[in-house]
Tab-separated table of C-alpha atoms in Angstrom:
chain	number	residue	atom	x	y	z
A	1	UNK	CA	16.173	46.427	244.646
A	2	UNK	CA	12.932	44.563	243.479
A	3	UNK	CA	13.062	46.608	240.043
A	4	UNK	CA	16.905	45.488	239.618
A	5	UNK	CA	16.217	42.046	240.243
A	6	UNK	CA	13.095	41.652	238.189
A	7	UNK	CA	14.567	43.456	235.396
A	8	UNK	CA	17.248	41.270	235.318
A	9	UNK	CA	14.867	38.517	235.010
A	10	UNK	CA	13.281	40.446	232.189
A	11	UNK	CA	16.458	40.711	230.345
A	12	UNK	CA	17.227	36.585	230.506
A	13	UNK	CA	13.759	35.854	229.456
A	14	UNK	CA	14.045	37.967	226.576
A	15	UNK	CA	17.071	36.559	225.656
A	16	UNK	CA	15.920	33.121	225.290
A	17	UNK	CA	12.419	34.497	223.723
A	18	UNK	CA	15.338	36.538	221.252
A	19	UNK	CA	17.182	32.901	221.031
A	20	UNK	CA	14.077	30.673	220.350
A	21	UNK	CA	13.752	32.907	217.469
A	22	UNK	CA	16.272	32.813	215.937
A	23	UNK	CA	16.443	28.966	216.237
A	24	UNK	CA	13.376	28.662	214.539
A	25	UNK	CA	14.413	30.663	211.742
A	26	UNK	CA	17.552	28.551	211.102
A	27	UNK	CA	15.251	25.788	211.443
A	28	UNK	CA	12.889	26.563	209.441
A	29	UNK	CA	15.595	27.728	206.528
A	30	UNK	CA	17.737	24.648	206.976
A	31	UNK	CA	14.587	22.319	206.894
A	32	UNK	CA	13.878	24.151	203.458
A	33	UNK	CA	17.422	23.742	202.646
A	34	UNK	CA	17.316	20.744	203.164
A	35	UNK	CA	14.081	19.259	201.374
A	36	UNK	CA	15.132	21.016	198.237
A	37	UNK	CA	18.392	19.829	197.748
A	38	UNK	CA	19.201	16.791	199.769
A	39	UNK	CA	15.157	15.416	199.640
A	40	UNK	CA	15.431	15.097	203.636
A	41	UNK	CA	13.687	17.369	205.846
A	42	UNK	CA	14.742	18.248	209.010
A	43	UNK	CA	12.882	15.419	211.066
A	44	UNK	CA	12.310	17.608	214.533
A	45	UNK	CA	11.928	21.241	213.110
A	46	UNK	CA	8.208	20.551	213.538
A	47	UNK	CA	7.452	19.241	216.785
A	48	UNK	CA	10.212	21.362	218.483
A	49	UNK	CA	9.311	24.844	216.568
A	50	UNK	CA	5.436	24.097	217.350
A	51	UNK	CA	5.610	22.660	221.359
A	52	UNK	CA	8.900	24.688	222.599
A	53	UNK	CA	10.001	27.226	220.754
A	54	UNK	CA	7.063	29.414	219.558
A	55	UNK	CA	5.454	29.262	223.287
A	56	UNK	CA	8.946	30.687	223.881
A	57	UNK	CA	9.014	33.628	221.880
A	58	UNK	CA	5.599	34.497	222.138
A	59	UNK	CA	5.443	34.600	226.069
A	60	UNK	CA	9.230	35.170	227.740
A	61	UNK	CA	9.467	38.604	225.979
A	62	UNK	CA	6.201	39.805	227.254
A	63	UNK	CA	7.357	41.686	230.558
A	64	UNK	CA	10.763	43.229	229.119
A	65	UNK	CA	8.440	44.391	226.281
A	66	UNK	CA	6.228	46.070	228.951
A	67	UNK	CA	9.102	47.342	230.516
A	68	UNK	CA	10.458	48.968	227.817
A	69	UNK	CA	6.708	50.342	226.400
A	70	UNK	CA	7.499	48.253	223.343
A	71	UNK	CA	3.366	46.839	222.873
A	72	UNK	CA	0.836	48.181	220.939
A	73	UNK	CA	-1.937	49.575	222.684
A	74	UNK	CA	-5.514	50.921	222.278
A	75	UNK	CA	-5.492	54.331	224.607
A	76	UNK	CA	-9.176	55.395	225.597
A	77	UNK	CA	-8.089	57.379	228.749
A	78	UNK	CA	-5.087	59.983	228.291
A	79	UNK	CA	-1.827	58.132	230.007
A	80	UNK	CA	-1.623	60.183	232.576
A	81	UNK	CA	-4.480	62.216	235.029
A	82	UNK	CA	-4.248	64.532	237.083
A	83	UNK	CA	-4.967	64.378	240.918
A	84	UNK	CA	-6.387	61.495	242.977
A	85	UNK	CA	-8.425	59.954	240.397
A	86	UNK	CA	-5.706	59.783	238.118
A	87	UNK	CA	-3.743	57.742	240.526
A	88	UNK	CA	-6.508	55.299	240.766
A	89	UNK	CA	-6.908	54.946	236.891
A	90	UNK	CA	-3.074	54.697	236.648
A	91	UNK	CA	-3.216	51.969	238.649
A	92	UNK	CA	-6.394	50.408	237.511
A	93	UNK	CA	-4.852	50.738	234.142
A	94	UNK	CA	-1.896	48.151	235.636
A	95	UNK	CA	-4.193	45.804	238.088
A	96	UNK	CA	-6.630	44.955	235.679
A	97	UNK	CA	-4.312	43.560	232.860
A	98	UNK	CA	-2.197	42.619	236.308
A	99	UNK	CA	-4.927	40.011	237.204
A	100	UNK	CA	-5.639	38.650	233.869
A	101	UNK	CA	-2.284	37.412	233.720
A	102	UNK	CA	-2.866	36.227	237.094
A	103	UNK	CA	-5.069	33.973	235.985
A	104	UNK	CA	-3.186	32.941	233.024
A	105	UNK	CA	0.161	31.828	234.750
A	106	UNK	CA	-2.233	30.353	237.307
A	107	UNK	CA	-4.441	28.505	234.995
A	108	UNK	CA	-1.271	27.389	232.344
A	109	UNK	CA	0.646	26.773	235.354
A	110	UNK	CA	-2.031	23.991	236.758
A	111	UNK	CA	-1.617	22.594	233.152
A	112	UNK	CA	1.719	22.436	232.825
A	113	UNK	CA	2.659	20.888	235.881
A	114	UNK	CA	-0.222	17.967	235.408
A	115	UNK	CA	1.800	17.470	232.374
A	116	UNK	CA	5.159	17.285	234.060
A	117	UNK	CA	3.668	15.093	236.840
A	118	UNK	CA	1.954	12.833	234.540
A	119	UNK	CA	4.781	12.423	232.253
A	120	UNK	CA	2.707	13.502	228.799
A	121	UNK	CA	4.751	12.972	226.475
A	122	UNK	CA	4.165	13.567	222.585
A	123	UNK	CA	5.362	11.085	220.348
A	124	UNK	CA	7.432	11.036	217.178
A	125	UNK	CA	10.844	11.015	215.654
A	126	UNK	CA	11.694	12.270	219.187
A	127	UNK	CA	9.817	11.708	222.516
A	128	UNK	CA	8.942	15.183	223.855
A	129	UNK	CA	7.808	15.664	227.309
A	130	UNK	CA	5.001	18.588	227.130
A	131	UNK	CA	4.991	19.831	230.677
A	132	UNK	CA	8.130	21.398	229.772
A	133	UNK	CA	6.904	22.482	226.343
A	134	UNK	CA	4.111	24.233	228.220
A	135	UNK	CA	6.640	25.386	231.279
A	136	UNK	CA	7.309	28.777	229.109
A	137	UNK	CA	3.328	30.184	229.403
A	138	UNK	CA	3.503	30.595	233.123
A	139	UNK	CA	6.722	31.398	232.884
A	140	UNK	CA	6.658	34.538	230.931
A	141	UNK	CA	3.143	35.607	232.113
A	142	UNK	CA	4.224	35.591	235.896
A	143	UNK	CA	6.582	37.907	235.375
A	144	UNK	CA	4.626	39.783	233.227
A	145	UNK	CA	1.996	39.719	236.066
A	146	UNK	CA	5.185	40.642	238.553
A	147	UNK	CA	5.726	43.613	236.577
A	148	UNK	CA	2.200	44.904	236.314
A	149	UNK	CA	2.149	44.766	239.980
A	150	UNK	CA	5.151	46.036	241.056
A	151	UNK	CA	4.628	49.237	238.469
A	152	UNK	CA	1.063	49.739	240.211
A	153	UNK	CA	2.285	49.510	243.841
A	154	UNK	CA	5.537	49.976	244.347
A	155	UNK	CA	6.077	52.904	241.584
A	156	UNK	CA	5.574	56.420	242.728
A	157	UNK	CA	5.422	58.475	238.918
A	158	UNK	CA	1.511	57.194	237.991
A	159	UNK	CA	-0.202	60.287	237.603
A	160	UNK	CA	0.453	64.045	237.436
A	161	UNK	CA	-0.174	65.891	240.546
């Protein structure tokens, strides 16, 4: 039940990291569009591509990517061992990366809720609040982190017996 509900997590995140980029692609394009033949750029295409959407795309995909053994990856150890210690480098394999990103949604997080309690805001055409520009780090790294685990513990096909 934990892998259904997670991976349906997985699925919405990706969706909006799939929808944040494809918004700043029409951004970007109508911004161009724009500037070369109307002489007006798009006046938030910046501030929105660079503090919400790229955050976005680059982090809320991460764990369906996992999932789905979509990264790139620099093997030094075959995948899979046989016997006891290939259980334990299976799962090393998982913690390790597991508690980096730990400490990433932990550490981003901190920082984004400071912001959100603080009320940063960056100024321009538009106000934006940051704490929910940085929301998307933890965000997508937690469940990243949530998959790493759960694929460690809780799944039984890590090693070749």
């Amino acid at each position: 039940m934990l892998d259904k509900v997670l991976s349906k997590i997985e699925d919405v995140l990706h969706l909006a990291g799939c929808l944040s980029l494809v918004a700043v692609a029409g951004l970007i394009n109508a911004d161009i569009l724009l500037r070369l033949f109307a002489n007006r750029p798009v006046q938030i295409q910046f501030e929105l591509t660079e503090l919400y959407l790229m955050p976005a795309l680059a982090t809320l995909s991460l764990s369906r990517v996992f999932r789905d053994g979509g990264h790139l990856a620099l093997e030094f150890t075959p995948e899979r061992l046989p016997g006891p210690v290939g259980v334990v480098i299976s799962k090393l394999r998982l913690l390790l990366p597991a508690a980096f990103f730990v400490a990433v949604t932990a550490m981003s997080g901190k920082f984004a809720l400071e912001a959100i309690v603080h009320g940063d805001v960056e100024y321009g055409v538009v106000d934006w609040p940051l704490g929910w520009a940085y929301a998307s780090i933890p965000l997508g790294c937690g469940v990243l982190a949530l998959r790493l685990l759960h694929d460690a513990l809780l799944k039984r096909d890590l090693a070749v017996t």
